[in-house]
Structure formats: C-alpha cells, structure tokens
PDB file of C-alpha atoms and ligand atoms in Angstrom:
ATOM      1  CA  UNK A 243     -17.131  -2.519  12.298  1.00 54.00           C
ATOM      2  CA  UNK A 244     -14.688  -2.571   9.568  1.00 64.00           C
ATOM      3  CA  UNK A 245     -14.435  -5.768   7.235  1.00 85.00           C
ATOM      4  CA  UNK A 246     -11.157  -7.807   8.761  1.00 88.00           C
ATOM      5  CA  UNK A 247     -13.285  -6.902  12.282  1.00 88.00           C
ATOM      6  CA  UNK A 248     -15.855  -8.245  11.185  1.00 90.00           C
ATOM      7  CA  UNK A 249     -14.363 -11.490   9.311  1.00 91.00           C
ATOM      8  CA  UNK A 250     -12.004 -11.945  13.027  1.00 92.00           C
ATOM      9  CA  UNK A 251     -15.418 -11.835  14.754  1.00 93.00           C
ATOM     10  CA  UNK A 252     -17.370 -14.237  12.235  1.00 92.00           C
ATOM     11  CA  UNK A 253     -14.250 -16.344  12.366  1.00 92.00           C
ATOM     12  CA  UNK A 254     -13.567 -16.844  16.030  1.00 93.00           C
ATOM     13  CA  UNK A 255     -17.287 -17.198  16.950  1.00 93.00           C
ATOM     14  CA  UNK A 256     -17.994 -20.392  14.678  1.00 91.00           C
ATOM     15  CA  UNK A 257     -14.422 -22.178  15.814  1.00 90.00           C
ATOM     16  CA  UNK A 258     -14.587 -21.002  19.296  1.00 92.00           C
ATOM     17  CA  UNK A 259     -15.525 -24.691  19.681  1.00 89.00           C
ATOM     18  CA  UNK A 260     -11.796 -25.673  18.283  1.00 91.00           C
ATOM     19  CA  UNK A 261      -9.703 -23.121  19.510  1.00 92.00           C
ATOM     20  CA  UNK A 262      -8.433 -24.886  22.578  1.00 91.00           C
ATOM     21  CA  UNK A 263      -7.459 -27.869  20.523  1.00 88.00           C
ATOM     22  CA  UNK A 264      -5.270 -25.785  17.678  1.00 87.00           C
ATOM     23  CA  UNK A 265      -2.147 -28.363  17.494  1.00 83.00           C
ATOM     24  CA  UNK A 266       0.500 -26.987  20.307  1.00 90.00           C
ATOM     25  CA  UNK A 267      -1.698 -23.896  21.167  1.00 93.00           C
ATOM     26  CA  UNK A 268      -2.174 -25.015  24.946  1.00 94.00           C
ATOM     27  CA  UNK A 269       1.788 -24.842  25.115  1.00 95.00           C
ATOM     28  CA  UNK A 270       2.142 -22.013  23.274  1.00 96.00           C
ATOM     29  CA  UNK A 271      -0.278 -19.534  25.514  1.00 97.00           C
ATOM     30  CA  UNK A 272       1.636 -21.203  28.380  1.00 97.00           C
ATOM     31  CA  UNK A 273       5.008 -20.442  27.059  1.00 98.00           C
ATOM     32  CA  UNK A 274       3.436 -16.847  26.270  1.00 98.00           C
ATOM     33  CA  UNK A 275       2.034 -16.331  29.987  1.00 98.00           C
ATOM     34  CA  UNK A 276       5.269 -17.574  31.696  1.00 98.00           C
ATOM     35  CA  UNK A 277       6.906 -14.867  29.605  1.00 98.00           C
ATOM     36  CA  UNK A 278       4.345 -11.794  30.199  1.00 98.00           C
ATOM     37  CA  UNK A 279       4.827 -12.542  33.760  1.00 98.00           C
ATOM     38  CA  UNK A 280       8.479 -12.807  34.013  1.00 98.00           C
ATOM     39  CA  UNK A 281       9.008  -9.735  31.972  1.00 98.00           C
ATOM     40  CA  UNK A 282       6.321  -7.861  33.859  1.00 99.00           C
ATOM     41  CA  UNK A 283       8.300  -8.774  37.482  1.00 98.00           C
ATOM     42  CA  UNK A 284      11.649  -7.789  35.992  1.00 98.00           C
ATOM     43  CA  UNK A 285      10.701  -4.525  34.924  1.00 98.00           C
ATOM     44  CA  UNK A 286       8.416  -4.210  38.513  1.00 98.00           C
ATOM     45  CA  UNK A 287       9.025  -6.417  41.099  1.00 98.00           C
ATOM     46  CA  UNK A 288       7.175  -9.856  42.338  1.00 98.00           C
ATOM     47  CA  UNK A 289       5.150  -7.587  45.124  1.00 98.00           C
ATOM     48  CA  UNK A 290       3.969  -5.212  42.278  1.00 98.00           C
ATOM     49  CA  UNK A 291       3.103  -7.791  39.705  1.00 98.00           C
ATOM     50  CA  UNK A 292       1.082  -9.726  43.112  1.00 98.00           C
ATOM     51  CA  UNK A 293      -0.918  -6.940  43.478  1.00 98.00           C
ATOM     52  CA  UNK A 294      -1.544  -5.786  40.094  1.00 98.00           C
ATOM     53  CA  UNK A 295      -4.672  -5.246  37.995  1.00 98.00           C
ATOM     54  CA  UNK A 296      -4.305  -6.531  34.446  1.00 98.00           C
ATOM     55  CA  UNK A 297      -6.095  -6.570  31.431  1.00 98.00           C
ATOM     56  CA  UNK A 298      -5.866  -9.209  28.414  1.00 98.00           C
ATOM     57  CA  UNK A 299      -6.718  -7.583  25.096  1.00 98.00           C
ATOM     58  CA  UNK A 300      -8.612 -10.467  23.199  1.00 98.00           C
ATOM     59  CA  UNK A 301      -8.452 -12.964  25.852  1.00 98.00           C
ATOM     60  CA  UNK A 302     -10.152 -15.193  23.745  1.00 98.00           C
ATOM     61  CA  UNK A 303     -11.336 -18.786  25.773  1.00 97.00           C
ATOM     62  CA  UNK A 304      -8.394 -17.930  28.577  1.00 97.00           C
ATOM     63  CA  UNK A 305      -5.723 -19.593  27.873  1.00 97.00           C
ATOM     64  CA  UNK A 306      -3.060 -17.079  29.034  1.00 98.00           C
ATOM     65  CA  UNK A 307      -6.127 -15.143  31.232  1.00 98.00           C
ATOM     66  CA  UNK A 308      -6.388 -18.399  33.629  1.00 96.00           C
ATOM     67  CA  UNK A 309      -2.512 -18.871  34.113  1.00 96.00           C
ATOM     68  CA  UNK A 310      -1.949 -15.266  34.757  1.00 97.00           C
ATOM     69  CA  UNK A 311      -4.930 -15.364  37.469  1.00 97.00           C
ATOM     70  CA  UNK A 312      -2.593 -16.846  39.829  1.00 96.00           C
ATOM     71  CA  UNK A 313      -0.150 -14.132  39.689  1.00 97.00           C
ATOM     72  CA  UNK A 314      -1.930 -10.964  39.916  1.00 98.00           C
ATOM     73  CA  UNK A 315      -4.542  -9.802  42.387  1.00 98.00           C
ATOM     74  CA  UNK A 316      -7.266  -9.062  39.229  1.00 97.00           C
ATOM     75  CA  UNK A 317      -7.718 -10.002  35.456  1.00 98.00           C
ATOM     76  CA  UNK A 318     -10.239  -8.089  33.513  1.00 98.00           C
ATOM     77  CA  UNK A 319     -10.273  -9.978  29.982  1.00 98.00           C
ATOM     78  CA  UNK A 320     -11.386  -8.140  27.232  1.00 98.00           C
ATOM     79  CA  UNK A 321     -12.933  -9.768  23.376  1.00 98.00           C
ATOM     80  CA  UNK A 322     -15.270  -9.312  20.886  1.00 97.00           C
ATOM     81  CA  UNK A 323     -16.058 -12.425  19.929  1.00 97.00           C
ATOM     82  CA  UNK A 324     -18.887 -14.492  22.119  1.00 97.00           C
ATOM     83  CA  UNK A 325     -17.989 -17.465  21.062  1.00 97.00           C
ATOM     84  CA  UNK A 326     -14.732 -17.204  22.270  1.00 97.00           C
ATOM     85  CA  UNK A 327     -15.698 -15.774  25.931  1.00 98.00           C
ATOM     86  CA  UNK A 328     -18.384 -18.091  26.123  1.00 97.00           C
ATOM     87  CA  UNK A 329     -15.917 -20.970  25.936  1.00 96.00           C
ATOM     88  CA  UNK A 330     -14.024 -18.935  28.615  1.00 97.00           C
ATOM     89  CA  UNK A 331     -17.142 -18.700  30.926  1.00 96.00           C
ATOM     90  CA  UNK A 332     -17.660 -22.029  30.984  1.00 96.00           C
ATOM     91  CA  UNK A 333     -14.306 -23.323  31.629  1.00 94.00           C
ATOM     92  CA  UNK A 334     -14.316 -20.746  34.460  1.00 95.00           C
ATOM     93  CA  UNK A 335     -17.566 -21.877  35.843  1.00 94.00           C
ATOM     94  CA  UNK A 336     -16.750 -25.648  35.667  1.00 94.00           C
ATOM     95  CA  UNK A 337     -13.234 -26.400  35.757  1.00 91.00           C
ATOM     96  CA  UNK A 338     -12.195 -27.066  39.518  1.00 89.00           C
ATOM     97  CA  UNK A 339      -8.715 -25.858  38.737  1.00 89.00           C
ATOM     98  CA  UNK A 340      -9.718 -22.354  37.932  1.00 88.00           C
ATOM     99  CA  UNK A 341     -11.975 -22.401  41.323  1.00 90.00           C
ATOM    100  CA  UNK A 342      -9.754 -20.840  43.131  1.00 90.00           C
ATOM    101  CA  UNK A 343      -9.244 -17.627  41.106  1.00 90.00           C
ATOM    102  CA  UNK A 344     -12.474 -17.348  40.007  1.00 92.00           C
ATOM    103  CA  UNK A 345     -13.228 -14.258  41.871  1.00 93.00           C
ATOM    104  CA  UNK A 346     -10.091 -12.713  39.929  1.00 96.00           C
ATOM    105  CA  UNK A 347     -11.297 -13.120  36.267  1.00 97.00           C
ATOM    106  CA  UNK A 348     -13.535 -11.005  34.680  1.00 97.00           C
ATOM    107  CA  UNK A 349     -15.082 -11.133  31.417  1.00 97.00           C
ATOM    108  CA  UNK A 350     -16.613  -8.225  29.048  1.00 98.00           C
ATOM    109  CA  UNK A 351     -17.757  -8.782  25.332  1.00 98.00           C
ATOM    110  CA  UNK A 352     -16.559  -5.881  23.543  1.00 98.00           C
ATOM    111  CA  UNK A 353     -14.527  -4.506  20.689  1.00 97.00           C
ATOM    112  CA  UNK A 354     -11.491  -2.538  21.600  1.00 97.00           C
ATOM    113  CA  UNK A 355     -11.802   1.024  19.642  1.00 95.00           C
ATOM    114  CA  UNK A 356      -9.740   4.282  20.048  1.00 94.00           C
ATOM    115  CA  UNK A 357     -13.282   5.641  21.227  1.00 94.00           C
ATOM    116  CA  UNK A 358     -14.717   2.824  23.023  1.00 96.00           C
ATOM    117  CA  UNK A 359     -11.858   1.282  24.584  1.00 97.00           C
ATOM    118  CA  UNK A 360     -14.260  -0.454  27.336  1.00 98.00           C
ATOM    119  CA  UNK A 361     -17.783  -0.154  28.093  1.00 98.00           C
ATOM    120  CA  UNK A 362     -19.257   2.622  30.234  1.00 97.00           C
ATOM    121  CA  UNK A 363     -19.233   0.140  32.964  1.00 98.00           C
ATOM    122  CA  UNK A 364     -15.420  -1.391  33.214  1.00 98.00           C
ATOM    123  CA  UNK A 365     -14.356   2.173  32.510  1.00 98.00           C
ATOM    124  CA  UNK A 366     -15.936   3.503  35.661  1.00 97.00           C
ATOM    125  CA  UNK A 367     -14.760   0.211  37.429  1.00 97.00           C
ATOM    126  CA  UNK A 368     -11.173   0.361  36.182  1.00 98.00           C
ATOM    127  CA  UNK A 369     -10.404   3.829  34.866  1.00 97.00           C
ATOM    128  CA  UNK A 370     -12.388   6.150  36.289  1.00 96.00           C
ATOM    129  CA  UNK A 371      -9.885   9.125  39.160  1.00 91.00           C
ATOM    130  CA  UNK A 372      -6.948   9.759  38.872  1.00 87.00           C
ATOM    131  CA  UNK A 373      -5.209   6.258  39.620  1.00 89.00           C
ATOM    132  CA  UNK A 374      -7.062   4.648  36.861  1.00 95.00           C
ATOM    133  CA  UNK A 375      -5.932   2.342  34.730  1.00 98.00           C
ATOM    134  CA  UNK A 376      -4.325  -1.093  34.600  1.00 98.00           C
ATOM    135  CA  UNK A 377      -0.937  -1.696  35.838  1.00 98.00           C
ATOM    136  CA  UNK A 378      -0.581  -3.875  32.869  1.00 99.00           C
ATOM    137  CA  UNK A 379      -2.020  -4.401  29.804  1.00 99.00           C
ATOM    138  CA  UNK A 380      -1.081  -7.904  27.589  1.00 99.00           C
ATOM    139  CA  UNK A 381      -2.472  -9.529  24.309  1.00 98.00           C
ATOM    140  CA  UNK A 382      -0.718 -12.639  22.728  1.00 98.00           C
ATOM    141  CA  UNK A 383      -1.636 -13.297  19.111  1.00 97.00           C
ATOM    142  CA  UNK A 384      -4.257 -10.628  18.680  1.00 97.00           C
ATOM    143  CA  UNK A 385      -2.189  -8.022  16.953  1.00 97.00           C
ATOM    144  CA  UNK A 386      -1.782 -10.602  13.528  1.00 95.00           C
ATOM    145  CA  UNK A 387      -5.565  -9.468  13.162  1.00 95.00           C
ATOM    146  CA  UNK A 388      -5.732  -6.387  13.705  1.00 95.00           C
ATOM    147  CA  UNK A 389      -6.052  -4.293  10.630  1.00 94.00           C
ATOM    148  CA  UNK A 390      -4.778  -0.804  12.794  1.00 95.00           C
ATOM    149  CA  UNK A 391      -2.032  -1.515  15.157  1.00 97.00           C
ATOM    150  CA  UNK A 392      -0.692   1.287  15.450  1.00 98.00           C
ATOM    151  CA  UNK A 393      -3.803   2.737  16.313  1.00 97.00           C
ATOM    152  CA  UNK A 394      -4.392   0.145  18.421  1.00 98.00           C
ATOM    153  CA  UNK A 395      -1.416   0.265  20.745  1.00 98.00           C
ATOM    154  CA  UNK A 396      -1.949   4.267  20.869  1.00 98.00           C
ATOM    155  CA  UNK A 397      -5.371   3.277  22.643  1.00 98.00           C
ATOM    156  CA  UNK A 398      -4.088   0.726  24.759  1.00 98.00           C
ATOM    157  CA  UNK A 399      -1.155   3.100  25.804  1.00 98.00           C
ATOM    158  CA  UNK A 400      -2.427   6.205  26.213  1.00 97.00           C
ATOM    159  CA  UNK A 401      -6.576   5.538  27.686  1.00 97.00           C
ATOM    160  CA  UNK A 402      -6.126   1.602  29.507  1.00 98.00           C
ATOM    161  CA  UNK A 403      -2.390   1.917  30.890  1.00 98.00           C
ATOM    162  CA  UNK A 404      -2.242   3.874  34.323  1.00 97.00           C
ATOM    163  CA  UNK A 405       0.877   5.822  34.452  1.00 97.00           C
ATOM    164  CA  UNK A 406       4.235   3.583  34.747  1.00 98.00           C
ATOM    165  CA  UNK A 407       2.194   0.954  33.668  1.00 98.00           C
ATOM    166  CA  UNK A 408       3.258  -1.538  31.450  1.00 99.00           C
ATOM    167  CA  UNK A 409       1.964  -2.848  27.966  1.00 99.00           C
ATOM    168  CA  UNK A 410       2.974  -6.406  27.292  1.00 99.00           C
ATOM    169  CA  UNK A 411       2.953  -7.580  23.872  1.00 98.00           C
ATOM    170  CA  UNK A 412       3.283 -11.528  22.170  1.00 98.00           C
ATOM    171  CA  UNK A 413       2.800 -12.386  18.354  1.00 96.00           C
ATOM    172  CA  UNK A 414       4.338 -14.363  15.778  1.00 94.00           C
ATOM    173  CA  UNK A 415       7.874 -13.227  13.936  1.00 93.00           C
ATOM    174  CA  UNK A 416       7.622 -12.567  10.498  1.00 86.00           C
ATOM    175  CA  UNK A 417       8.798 -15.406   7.688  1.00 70.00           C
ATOM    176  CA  UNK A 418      11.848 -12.860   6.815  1.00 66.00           C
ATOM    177  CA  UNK A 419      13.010 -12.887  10.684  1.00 63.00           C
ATOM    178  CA  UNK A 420      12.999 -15.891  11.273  1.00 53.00           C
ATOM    179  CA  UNK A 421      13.866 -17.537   8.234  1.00 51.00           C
ATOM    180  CA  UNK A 422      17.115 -15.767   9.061  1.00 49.00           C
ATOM    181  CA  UNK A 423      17.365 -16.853  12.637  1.00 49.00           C
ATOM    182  CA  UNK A 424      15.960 -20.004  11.523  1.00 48.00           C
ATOM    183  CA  UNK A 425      19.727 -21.717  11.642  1.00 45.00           C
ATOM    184  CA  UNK A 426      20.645 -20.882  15.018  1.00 44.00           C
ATOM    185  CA  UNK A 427      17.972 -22.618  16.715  1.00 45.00           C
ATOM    186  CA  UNK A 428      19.565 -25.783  14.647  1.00 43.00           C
ATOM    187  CA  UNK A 429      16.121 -27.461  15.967  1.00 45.00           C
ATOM    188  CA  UNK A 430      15.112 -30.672  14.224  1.00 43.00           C
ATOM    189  CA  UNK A 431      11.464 -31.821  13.970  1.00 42.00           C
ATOM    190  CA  UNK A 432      10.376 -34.762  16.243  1.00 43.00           C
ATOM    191  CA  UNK A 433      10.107 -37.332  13.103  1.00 42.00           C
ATOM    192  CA  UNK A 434      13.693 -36.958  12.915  1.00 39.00           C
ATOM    193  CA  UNK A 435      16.130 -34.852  11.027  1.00 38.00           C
ATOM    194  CA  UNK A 436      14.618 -32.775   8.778  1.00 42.00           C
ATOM    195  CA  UNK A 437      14.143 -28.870   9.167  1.00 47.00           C
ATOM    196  CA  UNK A 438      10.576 -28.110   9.733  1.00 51.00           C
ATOM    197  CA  UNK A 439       9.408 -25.852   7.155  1.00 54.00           C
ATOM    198  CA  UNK A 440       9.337 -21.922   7.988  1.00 55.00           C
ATOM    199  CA  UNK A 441       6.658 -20.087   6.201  1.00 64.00           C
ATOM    200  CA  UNK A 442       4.496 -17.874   8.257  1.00 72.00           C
ATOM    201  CA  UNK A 443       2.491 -17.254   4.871  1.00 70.00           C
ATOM    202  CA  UNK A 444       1.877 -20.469   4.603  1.00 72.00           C
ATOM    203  CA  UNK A 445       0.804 -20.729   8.531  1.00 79.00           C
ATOM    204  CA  UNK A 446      -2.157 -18.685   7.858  1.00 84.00           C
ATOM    205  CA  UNK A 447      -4.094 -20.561   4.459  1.00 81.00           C
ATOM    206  CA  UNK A 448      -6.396 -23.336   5.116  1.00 82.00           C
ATOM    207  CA  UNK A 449      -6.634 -26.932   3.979  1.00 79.00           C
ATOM    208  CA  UNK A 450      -6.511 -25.686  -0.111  1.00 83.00           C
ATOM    209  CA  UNK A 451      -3.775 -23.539   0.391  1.00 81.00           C
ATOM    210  CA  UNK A 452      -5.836 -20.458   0.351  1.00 85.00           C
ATOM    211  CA  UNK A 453      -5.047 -17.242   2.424  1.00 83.00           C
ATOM    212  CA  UNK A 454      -7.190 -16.645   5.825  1.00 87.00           C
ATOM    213  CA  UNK A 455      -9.096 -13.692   4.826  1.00 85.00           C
ATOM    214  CA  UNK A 456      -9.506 -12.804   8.781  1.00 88.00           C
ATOM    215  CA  UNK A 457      -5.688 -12.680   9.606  1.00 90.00           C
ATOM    216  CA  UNK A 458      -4.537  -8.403   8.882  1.00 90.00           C
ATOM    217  CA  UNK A 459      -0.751  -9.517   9.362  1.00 90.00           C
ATOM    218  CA  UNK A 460      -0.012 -12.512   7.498  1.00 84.00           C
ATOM    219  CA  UNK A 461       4.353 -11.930   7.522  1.00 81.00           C
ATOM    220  CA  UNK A 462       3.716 -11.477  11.083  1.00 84.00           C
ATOM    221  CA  UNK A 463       6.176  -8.850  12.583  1.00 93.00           C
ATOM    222  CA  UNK A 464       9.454  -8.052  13.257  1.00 94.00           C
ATOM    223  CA  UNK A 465      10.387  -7.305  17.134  1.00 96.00           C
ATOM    224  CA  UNK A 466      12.295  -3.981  15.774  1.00 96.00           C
ATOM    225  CA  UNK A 467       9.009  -2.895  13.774  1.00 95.00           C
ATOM    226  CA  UNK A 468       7.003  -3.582  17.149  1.00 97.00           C
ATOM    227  CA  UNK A 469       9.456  -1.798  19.479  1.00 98.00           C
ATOM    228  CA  UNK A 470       8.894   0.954  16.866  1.00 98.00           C
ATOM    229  CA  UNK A 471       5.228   1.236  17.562  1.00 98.00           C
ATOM    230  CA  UNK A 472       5.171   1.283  20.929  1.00 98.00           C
ATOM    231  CA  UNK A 473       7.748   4.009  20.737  1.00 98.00           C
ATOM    232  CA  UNK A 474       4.852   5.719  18.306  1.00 98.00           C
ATOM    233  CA  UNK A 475       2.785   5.298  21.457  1.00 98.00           C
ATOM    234  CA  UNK A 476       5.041   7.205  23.640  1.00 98.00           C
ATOM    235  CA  UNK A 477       5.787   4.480  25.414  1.00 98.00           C
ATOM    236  CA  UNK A 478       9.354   4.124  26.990  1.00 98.00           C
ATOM    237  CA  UNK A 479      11.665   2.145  28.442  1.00 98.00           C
ATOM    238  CA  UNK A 480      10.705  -0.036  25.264  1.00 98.00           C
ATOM    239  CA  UNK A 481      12.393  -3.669  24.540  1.00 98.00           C
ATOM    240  CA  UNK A 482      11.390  -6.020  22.297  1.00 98.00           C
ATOM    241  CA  UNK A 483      13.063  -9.425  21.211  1.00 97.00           C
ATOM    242  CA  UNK A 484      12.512 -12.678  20.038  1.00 96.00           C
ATOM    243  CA  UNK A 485      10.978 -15.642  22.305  1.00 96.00           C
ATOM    244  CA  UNK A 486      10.307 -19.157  21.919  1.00 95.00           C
ATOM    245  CA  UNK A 487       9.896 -20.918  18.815  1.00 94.00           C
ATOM    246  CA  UNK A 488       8.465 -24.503  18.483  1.00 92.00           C
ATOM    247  CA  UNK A 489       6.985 -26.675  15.229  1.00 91.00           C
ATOM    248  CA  UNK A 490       3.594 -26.913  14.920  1.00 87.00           C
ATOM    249  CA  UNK A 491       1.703 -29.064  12.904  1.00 84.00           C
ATOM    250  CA  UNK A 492      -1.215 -27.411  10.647  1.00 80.00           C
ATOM    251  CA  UNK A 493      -3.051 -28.572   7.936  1.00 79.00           C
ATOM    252  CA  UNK A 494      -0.529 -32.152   7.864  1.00 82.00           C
ATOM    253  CA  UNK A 495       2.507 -29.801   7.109  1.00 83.00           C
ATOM    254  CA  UNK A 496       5.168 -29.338   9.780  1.00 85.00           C
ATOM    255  CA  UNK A 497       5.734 -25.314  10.578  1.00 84.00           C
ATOM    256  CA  UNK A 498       8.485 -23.349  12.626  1.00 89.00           C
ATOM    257  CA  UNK A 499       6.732 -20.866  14.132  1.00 89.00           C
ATOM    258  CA  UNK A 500       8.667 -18.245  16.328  1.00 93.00           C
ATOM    259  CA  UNK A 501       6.870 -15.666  18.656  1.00 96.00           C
ATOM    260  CA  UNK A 502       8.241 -11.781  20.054  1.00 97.00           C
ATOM    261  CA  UNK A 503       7.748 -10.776  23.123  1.00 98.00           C
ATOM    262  CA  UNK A 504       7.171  -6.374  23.124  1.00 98.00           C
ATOM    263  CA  UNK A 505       7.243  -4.216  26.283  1.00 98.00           C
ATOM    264  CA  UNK A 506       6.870  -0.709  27.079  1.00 98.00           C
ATOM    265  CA  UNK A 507       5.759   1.926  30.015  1.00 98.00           C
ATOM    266  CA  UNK A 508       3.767   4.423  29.724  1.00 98.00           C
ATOM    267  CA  UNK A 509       5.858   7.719  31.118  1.00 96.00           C
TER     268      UNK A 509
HETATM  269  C1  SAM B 857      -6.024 -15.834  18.230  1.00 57.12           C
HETATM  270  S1  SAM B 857      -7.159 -15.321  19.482  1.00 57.12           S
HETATM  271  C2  SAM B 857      -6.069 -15.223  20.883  1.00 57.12           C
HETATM  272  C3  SAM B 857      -6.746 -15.580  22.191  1.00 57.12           C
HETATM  273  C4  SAM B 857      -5.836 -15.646  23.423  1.00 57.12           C
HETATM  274  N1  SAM B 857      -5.171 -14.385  23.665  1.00 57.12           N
HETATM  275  C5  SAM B 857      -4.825 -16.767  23.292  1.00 57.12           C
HETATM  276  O1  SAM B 857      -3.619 -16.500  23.377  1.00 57.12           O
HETATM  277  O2  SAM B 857      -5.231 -17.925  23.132  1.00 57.12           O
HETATM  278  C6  SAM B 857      -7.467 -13.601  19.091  1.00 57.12           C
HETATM  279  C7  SAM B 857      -8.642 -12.998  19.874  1.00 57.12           C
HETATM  280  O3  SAM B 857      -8.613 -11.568  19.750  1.00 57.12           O
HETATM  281  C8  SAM B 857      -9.936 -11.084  19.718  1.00 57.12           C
HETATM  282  N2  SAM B 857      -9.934  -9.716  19.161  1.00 57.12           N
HETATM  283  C9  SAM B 857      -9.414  -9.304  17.974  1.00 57.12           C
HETATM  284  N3  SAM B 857      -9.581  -7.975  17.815  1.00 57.12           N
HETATM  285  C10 SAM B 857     -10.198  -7.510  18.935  1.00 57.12           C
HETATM  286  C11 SAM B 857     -10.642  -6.212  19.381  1.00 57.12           C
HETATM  287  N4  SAM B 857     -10.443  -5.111  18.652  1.00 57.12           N
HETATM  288  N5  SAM B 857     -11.265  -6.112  20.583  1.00 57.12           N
HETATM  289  C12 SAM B 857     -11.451  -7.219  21.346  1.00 57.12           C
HETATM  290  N6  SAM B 857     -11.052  -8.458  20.979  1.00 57.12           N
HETATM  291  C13 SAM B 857     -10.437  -8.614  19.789  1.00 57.12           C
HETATM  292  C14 SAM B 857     -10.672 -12.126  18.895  1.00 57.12           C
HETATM  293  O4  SAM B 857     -12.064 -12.092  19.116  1.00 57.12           O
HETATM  294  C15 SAM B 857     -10.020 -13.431  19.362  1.00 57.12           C
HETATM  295  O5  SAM B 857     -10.730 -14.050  20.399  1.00 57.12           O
END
C-alpha cells in the first residue's frame, strides 16, 4: 500500500466515529447525490437510472450510498477503510429509514487498484460475461486523496464501467477556481456580511494550522483538468462543471468551499 494509502486508511479508520458529524457534510453528500442522480437520468433516462447497478468508489459510512439506494435497483459500495464501512453497516442494520433498501446496498472492504479493482468475489458477481459491469460508477470526495488519479479513473473506466456506462465524478474546486468565481456567487456568510474566507489550502490543516498529511490533492481540482482525465480514460461524451458551493465552518474559521461535478461514458 503506498504511504498517502496508507495515511487515508489510518486516518479514516480512527475518525470513522466523526465523519457523519463533519460541520455541513450531511448536506453536502446530499447536495452531491441529488446531483449524481440528476446528471446520471439526463444523460440516460429515469427507467435506465431505476434499473441500474451502481457502484460508489469509497462509499465511506453511506452518506451518498443510502440516498442513491432509492433510485437505482442495486448499490455495491466499495472502501478500504473498516472503520468507515463499519459505521455504514450499522446504520444500515439499525436505522428504520434505510429498511427498506436494505436488500439494495452492499458493502465490500477493499482497496481499489488497477489490478485488484474488486475482490474475486464482487468481480464474478458484477463483472464477470460479457454484460458486466456497472451502469454507473460515482465517488464524491475520494479523488482529493488519491495520490494516482489518473490511474485511478483509467481503472474505474476501462475494468468497472460496462459499455455506455457512465462514471460520475464530485470533489472540491481548487482555491485558484474558485477564488475567481468566488464574486459571482456574491454569497454572504450567515453572521452577516462578510465574505467567508476561500482557501481550499487552508480547508485541509488541522487545529495548528498544519497540512493533512492524508489529503494527495490539497488545491483540489479544476473541472477542465478533470474533464481532461476522463478524456485520458477514453471516456466520451465528457462534461464537467462547477456545482454547489456553501460555507462551512472548520476548525472556528468560516470556509467557501465549492464542489465539480465530472461525467463521462465509456464508448
Ligand atoms: C472523504 S471520504 C468520502 C466518503 C463518502 N463518499 C462521502 O461522500 O461521505 C473518502 C473515502 O474514500 C475511501 N478511499 C480512498 N481511497 C480508496 C481506494 N483506493 N479504494 C477504496 N476506498 C478508498 C476512504 O477509505 C474514505 O472512506
């Protein structure tokens, strides 16, 4: 496992406990999963997306994995951290609002590699003949930690995606973006009046002001960079643009954060 792999996994397993309750992150992965699913259906249609089979790369404790449930006939959700699908378990085991699409989520502890990209087992369930594959594959704010994305997305193109499936991509813009699209939004914080400040560095230090050594991507991205790795991929039919943006509050300081949304089919 290389180091950031291993930091991401050391990381989310001891604060699996506090992911859920990461200031504005429940909105967020809604905000996210309304988005995945409305640009799935435009490029598909409702029936298609109904009777899908997804995949979430790095579902984590299924945030967006439990709101998509509803949509699609069957989630596989994919991570590498046990803490984090532990947390997911549970709330799927216990939560009476997930009961009824609890026979749509499944779980599988593993890390996504170009030559593991599931275990032996999901690959025979899901890939195996010749109309194998997902019909759509989504992650939203994995890609910030991964140290190869490029080599990433090649895997999750070219051995998860059936063919004309899509690949659905969310993560956070990059300080230069939206610093610069900062001033149309013309957004003022909820204390009243003044800007929020917009620094993705500074999103991802802790209390002290030092960096997060398990983040790869701390500028985030830039939807034209992203469009331009898919196209890598050989995906097509590739857009990519801006999304939502909201303030957040981390570490007592107030934070514009702005998130992409990336899609792409496989040909
Ligand atoms: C910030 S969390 C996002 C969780 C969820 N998608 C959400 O929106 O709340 C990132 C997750 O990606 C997982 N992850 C990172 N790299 C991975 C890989 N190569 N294979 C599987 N999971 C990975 C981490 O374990 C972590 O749970």
């Amino acid at each position: 496992m290389a180091d950031i792999q291993k930091l991401n996994n050391d990381h989310f397993n001891k604060t699996a406990q506090d992911y859920d309750s990461i200031p504005q992150l429940f909105e967020m992965t809604e905000r996210s999963t309304k988005i995945v699913v409305e640009e799935f259906t435009a490029s598909t249609s409702e029936e298609h997306v109904n009777n899908s089979t997804v995949l979430e790369f790095g579902c984590g404790t299924g945030l967006c994995a439990f709101r998509i449930a509803p949509k699609v006939a069957r989630v596989l959700g994919v991570d590498a951290s046990e803490g984090m699908l532990k947390h997911l378990n549970h709330k799927l085991a216990t939560n009476v609002e997930n009961a009824p699409f609890r026979d749509k989520i499944s779980t599988v502890l593993h890390l996504v590699t170009d030559t593991q990209p599931l275990p032996a087992k999901e690959s025979a369930k899901y890939l195996a003949g010749a109309n194998g594959g997902f019909d759509m594959v989504y992650s939203n704010f994995v890609m910030h930690h991964i140290e190869d994305v490029q080599g990433i997305v090649n895997t999750l193109a070219a051995k998860l995606l059936k063919k004309d499936g899509w690949l659905i991509v969310m993560d956070f813009v990059s300080e230069d973006h939206h610093h610069h699209q900062h001033h149309h939004h013309g957004h003022d914080n909820a204390q009243g009046g003044t800007k929020a400040e917009s620094s993705l560095h500074d999103h991802f230090v802790d209390a002290q002001g030092n960096p997060l050594d398990f983040v790869a991507h701390k500028g985030g991205f830039t939807p034209e960079i992203f469009a331009g790795i898919f196209k890598k991929a050989g995906l097509v039919d590739v857009e990519a643009k801006q999304s939502y943006g909201l303030d957040r509050e981390l570490n007592g300081k107030m934070f514009y954060t702005e998130a992409f949304v990336v899609k792409g089919r496989r040909a």
